[in-house]
mmCIF file of C-alpha atoms in Angstrom:
data_model
loop_
_atom_site.group_PDB
_atom_site.id
_atom_site.type_symbol
_atom_site.label_atom_id
_atom_site.label_comp_id
_atom_site.label_asym_id
_atom_site.label_seq_id
_atom_site.Cartn_x
_atom_site.Cartn_y
_atom_site.Cartn_z
ATOM 1 C CA MET A 1 77.899 98.473 83.785
ATOM 2 C CA SER A 2 79.179 95.740 86.532
ATOM 3 C CA ILE A 3 83.248 95.172 86.900
ATOM 4 C CA GLY A 4 84.767 92.502 88.182
ATOM 5 C CA ILE A 5 88.259 92.793 89.731
ATOM 6 C CA ASN A 6 90.566 90.460 91.949
ATOM 7 C CA GLU A 7 91.040 91.798 95.263
ATOM 8 C CA VAL A 8 94.596 91.711 94.579
ATOM 9 C CA LEU A 9 94.324 93.933 92.248
ATOM 10 C CA ALA A 10 91.737 96.223 93.199
ATOM 11 C CA SER A 11 93.389 98.305 96.287
ATOM 12 C CA ARG A 12 96.141 99.690 93.678
ATOM 13 C CA LEU A 13 94.664 99.430 90.280
ATOM 14 C CA LEU A 14 90.911 100.411 90.528
ATOM 15 C CA PRO A 15 90.827 103.795 91.607
ATOM 16 C CA GLU A 16 93.305 105.132 88.587
ATOM 17 C CA ILE A 17 91.136 102.552 86.443
ATOM 18 C CA LEU A 18 87.760 104.377 87.722
ATOM 19 C CA SER A 19 89.558 107.817 87.248
ATOM 20 C CA ALA A 20 90.626 106.946 83.421
ATOM 21 C CA TYR A 21 87.504 106.148 82.937
ATOM 22 C CA LYS A 22 85.872 109.463 84.447
ATOM 23 C CA GLN A 23 88.641 111.892 83.243
ATOM 24 C CA GLY A 24 87.520 110.842 79.351
ATOM 25 C CA PHE A 25 83.827 111.308 79.982
ATOM 26 C CA PRO A 26 83.769 114.060 82.824
ATOM 27 C CA ASN A 27 80.322 115.114 82.162
ATOM 28 C CA LYS A 28 79.070 111.361 82.342
ATOM 29 C CA SER A 29 77.275 110.228 85.528
ATOM 30 C CA GLN A 30 77.566 106.364 84.276
ATOM 31 C CA ARG A 31 76.972 104.094 87.543
ATOM 32 C CA ILE A 32 79.495 101.394 87.667
ATOM 33 C CA PHE A 33 78.915 98.260 89.920
ATOM 34 C CA ILE A 34 82.295 96.981 91.289
ATOM 35 C CA GLU A 35 82.393 93.126 92.435
ATOM 36 C CA GLU A 36 85.865 92.061 94.306
ATOM 37 C CA ASN A 37 86.473 88.444 94.450
ATOM 38 C CA TYR A 38 88.915 85.742 93.538
ATOM 39 C CA SER A 39 89.471 85.378 89.616
ATOM 40 C CA ASN A 40 87.833 82.072 89.104
ATOM 41 C CA ALA A 41 84.680 82.938 90.879
ATOM 42 C CA LEU A 42 84.565 86.507 88.683
ATOM 43 C CA GLU A 43 84.885 84.320 85.494
ATOM 44 C CA ASN A 44 82.257 82.394 85.959
ATOM 45 C CA ASP A 45 80.267 85.693 87.021
ATOM 46 C CA LEU A 46 81.552 86.851 83.310
ATOM 47 C CA LEU A 47 80.208 83.967 81.760
ATOM 48 C CA GLU A 48 76.998 83.503 83.867
ATOM 49 C CA LYS A 49 76.507 87.455 82.357
ATOM 50 C CA GLU A 50 76.404 88.296 86.005
ATOM 51 C CA ILE A 51 79.309 91.024 85.316
ATOM 52 C CA ASP A 52 80.096 92.978 82.117
ATOM 53 C CA LEU A 53 83.583 93.147 82.425
ATOM 54 C CA HIS A 54 86.425 91.512 84.218
ATOM 55 C CA ILE A 55 90.004 92.915 85.023
ATOM 56 C CA ARG A 56 92.211 89.987 85.792
ATOM 57 C CA LEU A 57 95.120 88.712 84.613
ATOM 58 C CA LEU A 58 96.102 85.972 81.981
ATOM 59 C CA PRO A 59 95.907 83.606 81.020
ATOM 60 C CA ILE A 60 92.456 82.918 80.171
ATOM 61 C CA PHE A 61 91.331 79.206 79.087
ATOM 62 C CA SER A 62 88.190 79.337 78.414
ATOM 63 C CA ASN A 63 87.664 80.297 74.364
ATOM 64 C CA LYS A 64 84.180 82.013 75.406
ATOM 65 C CA ILE A 65 85.955 84.898 77.006
ATOM 66 C CA SER A 66 88.053 87.501 74.709
ATOM 67 C CA TYR A 67 89.948 90.500 76.163
ATOM 68 C CA GLN A 68 92.007 93.799 75.424
ATOM 69 C CA LYS A 69 95.271 94.303 77.144
ATOM 70 C CA LEU A 70 96.269 96.862 79.726
ATOM 71 C CA PHE A 71 99.794 96.570 80.696
ATOM 72 C CA LYS A 72 102.176 93.880 81.289
ATOM 73 C CA SER A 73 103.843 94.636 84.701
ATOM 74 C CA PRO A 74 107.333 92.709 85.548
ATOM 75 C CA ILE A 75 107.684 90.900 89.101
ATOM 76 C CA TYR A 76 109.762 91.303 92.144
ATOM 77 C CA LEU A 77 110.425 89.268 94.781
ATOM 78 C CA ILE A 78 110.821 90.825 98.369
ATOM 79 C CA ALA A 79 113.268 88.599 100.236
ATOM 80 C CA ASP A 80 114.159 88.404 103.748
ATOM 81 C CA LYS A 81 117.174 86.326 105.116
ATOM 82 C CA THR A 82 116.322 82.927 104.399
ATOM 83 C CA PHE A 83 116.855 84.008 100.762
ATOM 84 C CA LEU A 84 120.898 82.975 100.149
ATOM 85 C CA LEU A 85 120.613 85.668 97.607
ATOM 86 C CA PHE A 86 120.265 88.464 100.312
ATOM 87 C CA LYS A 87 122.755 90.879 100.754
ATOM 88 C CA LYS A 88 123.086 93.281 104.081
ATOM 89 C CA ASN A 89 122.444 96.528 103.595
ATOM 90 C CA ASN A 90 121.822 96.473 99.781
ATOM 91 C CA HIS A 91 119.811 99.605 98.923
ATOM 92 C CA LYS A 92 119.360 98.628 94.922
ATOM 93 C CA ILE A 93 117.210 96.630 93.308
ATOM 94 C CA LEU A 94 119.110 93.387 91.841
ATOM 95 C CA SER A 95 118.077 91.562 88.749
ATOM 96 C CA VAL A 96 117.646 88.017 88.584
ATOM 97 C CA LYS A 97 118.077 86.822 84.919
ATOM 98 C CA THR A 98 118.540 82.571 85.701
ATOM 99 C CA ILE A 99 117.220 80.548 88.449
ATOM 100 C CA ASP A 100 119.287 78.557 91.099
ATOM 101 C CA ARG A 101 117.300 76.215 92.291
ATOM 102 C CA GLU A 102 119.371 75.575 95.368
ATOM 103 C CA LYS A 103 119.775 79.004 96.680
ATOM 104 C CA TRP A 104 115.990 79.484 96.642
ATOM 105 C CA GLU A 105 114.637 76.599 98.285
ATOM 106 C CA LYS A 106 116.175 77.823 102.022
ATOM 107 C CA MET A 107 113.548 80.583 101.695
ATOM 108 C CA LYS A 108 110.617 81.083 104.030
ATOM 109 C CA PHE A 109 107.824 81.863 101.353
ATOM 110 C CA ILE A 110 104.685 83.677 102.167
ATOM 111 C CA PHE A 111 101.701 82.266 99.788
ATOM 112 C CA LEU A 112 98.551 83.419 98.882
ATOM 113 C CA TYR A 113 95.340 81.456 99.679
ATOM 114 C CA PRO A 114 94.434 79.388 96.580
ATOM 115 C CA GLY A 115 92.051 81.133 94.209
ATOM 116 C CA SER A 116 93.369 84.338 92.975
ATOM 117 C CA GLY A 117 95.068 84.544 89.283
ATOM 118 C CA PHE A 118 98.396 85.948 91.042
ATOM 119 C CA SER A 119 98.564 83.149 93.425
ATOM 120 C CA ARG A 120 98.218 80.426 90.477
ATOM 121 C CA LEU A 121 100.855 81.917 88.565
ATOM 122 C CA VAL A 122 103.456 82.135 91.751
ATOM 123 C CA ASP A 123 102.276 78.473 92.219
ATOM 124 C CA SER A 124 102.871 77.750 88.306
ATOM 125 C CA PHE A 125 106.569 79.651 88.608
ATOM 126 C CA LEU A 126 107.735 77.707 91.426
ATOM 127 C CA ASN A 127 106.830 74.362 90.117
ATOM 128 C CA ASN A 128 107.919 75.224 86.456
ATOM 129 C CA HIS A 129 111.376 75.639 88.264
ATOM 130 C CA LYS A 130 111.225 72.650 90.630
ATOM 131 C CA ILE A 131 111.070 75.103 93.686
ATOM 132 C CA ILE A 132 110.041 73.578 96.956
ATOM 133 C CA VAL A 133 110.237 76.691 99.354
ATOM 134 C CA GLN A 134 108.706 76.775 103.391
ATOM 135 C CA ASN A 135 105.460 77.632 104.012
ATOM 136 C CA SER A 136 105.963 80.893 106.609
ATOM 137 C CA PHE A 137 102.406 82.128 106.235
ATOM 138 C CA LYS A 138 99.164 81.977 104.173
ATOM 139 C CA ILE A 139 97.858 85.376 103.597
ATOM 140 C CA ARG A 140 94.588 86.484 101.555
ATOM 141 C CA SER A 141 95.501 89.866 100.637
ATOM 142 C CA LEU A 142 98.731 90.199 98.430
ATOM 143 C CA GLU A 143 98.970 93.854 100.373
ATOM 144 C CA THR A 144 99.448 92.192 103.496
ATOM 145 C CA ALA A 145 101.955 89.745 102.353
ATOM 146 C CA ALA A 146 103.886 92.519 100.925
ATOM 147 C CA ASN A 147 104.067 94.137 104.016
ATOM 148 C CA LEU A 148 105.163 91.467 106.126
ATOM 149 C CA ALA A 149 108.131 90.866 103.009
ATOM 150 C CA TYR A 150 109.164 94.560 103.584
ATOM 151 C CA GLU A 151 109.177 93.886 107.678
ATOM 152 C CA GLY A 152 111.891 91.021 106.729
ATOM 153 C CA LEU A 153 109.028 88.462 108.039
ATOM 154 C CA GLY A 154 109.282 86.194 105.147
ATOM 155 C CA CYS A 155 109.485 85.989 101.117
ATOM 156 C CA THR A 156 107.171 86.651 98.463
ATOM 157 C CA PHE A 157 106.475 88.016 94.714
ATOM 158 C CA ILE A 158 104.377 91.212 93.785
ATOM 159 C CA PRO A 159 103.738 92.955 90.613
ATOM 160 C CA SER A 160 105.522 96.419 89.773
ATOM 161 C CA PHE A 161 102.522 98.208 91.321
ATOM 162 C CA TYR A 162 103.206 96.990 94.978
ATOM 163 C CA LEU A 163 107.145 97.822 94.666
ATOM 164 C CA LYS A 164 108.214 100.449 97.329
ATOM 165 C CA GLN A 165 111.606 102.081 96.028
ATOM 166 C CA ASN A 166 112.138 103.214 99.765
ATOM 167 C CA PHE A 167 112.322 100.003 101.839
ATOM 168 C CA ASP A 168 114.682 98.666 105.150
ATOM 169 C CA SER A 169 117.388 97.235 103.238
ATOM 170 C CA SER A 170 118.372 96.006 106.902
ATOM 171 C CA LYS A 171 115.101 93.805 106.669
ATOM 172 C CA CYS A 172 114.648 92.739 103.026
ATOM 173 C CA ASN A 173 116.283 92.761 99.606
ATOM 174 C CA ILE A 174 114.492 93.502 96.386
ATOM 175 C CA PHE A 175 114.796 91.493 93.183
ATOM 176 C CA LYS A 176 113.601 92.298 89.812
ATOM 177 C CA LEU A 177 113.038 88.944 87.806
ATOM 178 C CA SER A 178 113.615 89.251 84.010
ATOM 179 C CA GLU A 179 110.423 89.002 81.828
ATOM 180 C CA ASP A 180 111.472 85.549 80.282
ATOM 181 C CA ILE A 181 111.532 84.381 84.026
ATOM 182 C CA PHE A 182 108.106 85.665 85.203
ATOM 183 C CA SER A 183 105.804 88.624 84.660
ATOM 184 C CA VAL A 184 102.018 89.330 84.342
ATOM 185 C CA GLN A 185 99.725 90.895 81.732
ATOM 186 C CA LEU A 186 96.630 93.053 83.147
ATOM 187 C CA VAL A 187 93.767 92.655 80.989
ATOM 188 C CA ILE A 188 89.941 93.643 80.456
ATOM 189 C CA ALA A 189 88.230 90.876 79.716
ATOM 190 C CA PHE A 190 84.158 90.312 78.144
ATOM 191 C CA LEU A 191 82.318 87.796 76.776
ATOM 192 C CA ARG A 192 83.383 86.635 73.082
ATOM 193 C CA GLY A 193 81.049 87.901 70.490
ATOM 194 C CA MET A 194 78.971 89.907 73.222
ATOM 195 C CA ASN A 195 77.418 92.881 72.007
ATOM 196 C CA LEU A 196 78.237 95.227 74.618
ATOM 197 C CA ASN A 197 76.506 98.789 74.980
ATOM 198 C CA GLU A 198 78.393 101.728 73.959
ATOM 199 C CA GLU A 199 78.938 102.705 77.661
ATOM 200 C CA THR A 200 81.035 99.712 78.079
ATOM 201 C CA LYS A 201 82.863 100.015 74.708
ATOM 202 C CA LYS A 202 84.032 104.043 75.691
ATOM 203 C CA PHE A 203 85.083 102.377 79.123
ATOM 204 C CA ILE A 204 87.405 99.657 77.843
ATOM 205 C CA LYS A 205 88.488 102.365 75.207
ATOM 206 C CA GLU A 206 89.685 104.876 77.986
ATOM 207 C CA VAL A 207 91.347 102.227 79.959
ATOM 208 C CA VAL A 208 92.966 100.873 77.444
ATOM 209 C CA LYS A 209 94.577 104.373 76.353
ATOM 210 C CA TYR A 210 95.296 105.273 79.610
ATOM 211 C CA TYR A 211 97.845 102.436 79.974
ATOM 212 C CA LYS A 212 99.159 103.009 76.687
ATOM 213 C CA ASN A 213 99.922 106.439 77.311
ATOM 214 C CA LYS A 214 101.382 106.145 80.577
ATOM 215 C CA LYS A 215 104.307 103.057 79.175
#
């Protein structure tokens, strides 16, 4: 069985996904091949039947691809002092329910290089709210972008699984965005109408069950 997963997601989610499958079938010795790449490349691999499954974010535009939902993740903004809503030594996670564009455009933002599903969602969010921000860095790894922001070296968005509850409030603030404003949905994608083998069906079933029980 071959599974594609975006590099942005793999470092945090792949260990628990594979562990969930292994716990469901502890006596199985199924060989699993992992391909890490950008979402657009993995989608092409799935359409070309070079991988069996693709762990990814919505949206999916191809009508040849179906999916099972895993979980919905809220989005957080890690912000340095260039963000006008920054409050020095604030230890709490603040809520954002509305967007005041003028207060967002002063921040220096850490972008991900194009190609990942998450970078496309961030670009879409900024465009929808007509927010034009200064580019501080352009980084390939979401984890690196998050760590830079935690050190007060710029601002960046993260899904909940990159959130640190203990952060240095002299360097950054953390803002949780309302799900009506920005959130992401993680899914397992596969070819529509494809006759999946039993092992692949079991993998999907166990991972879906794991996240359902985790809620």
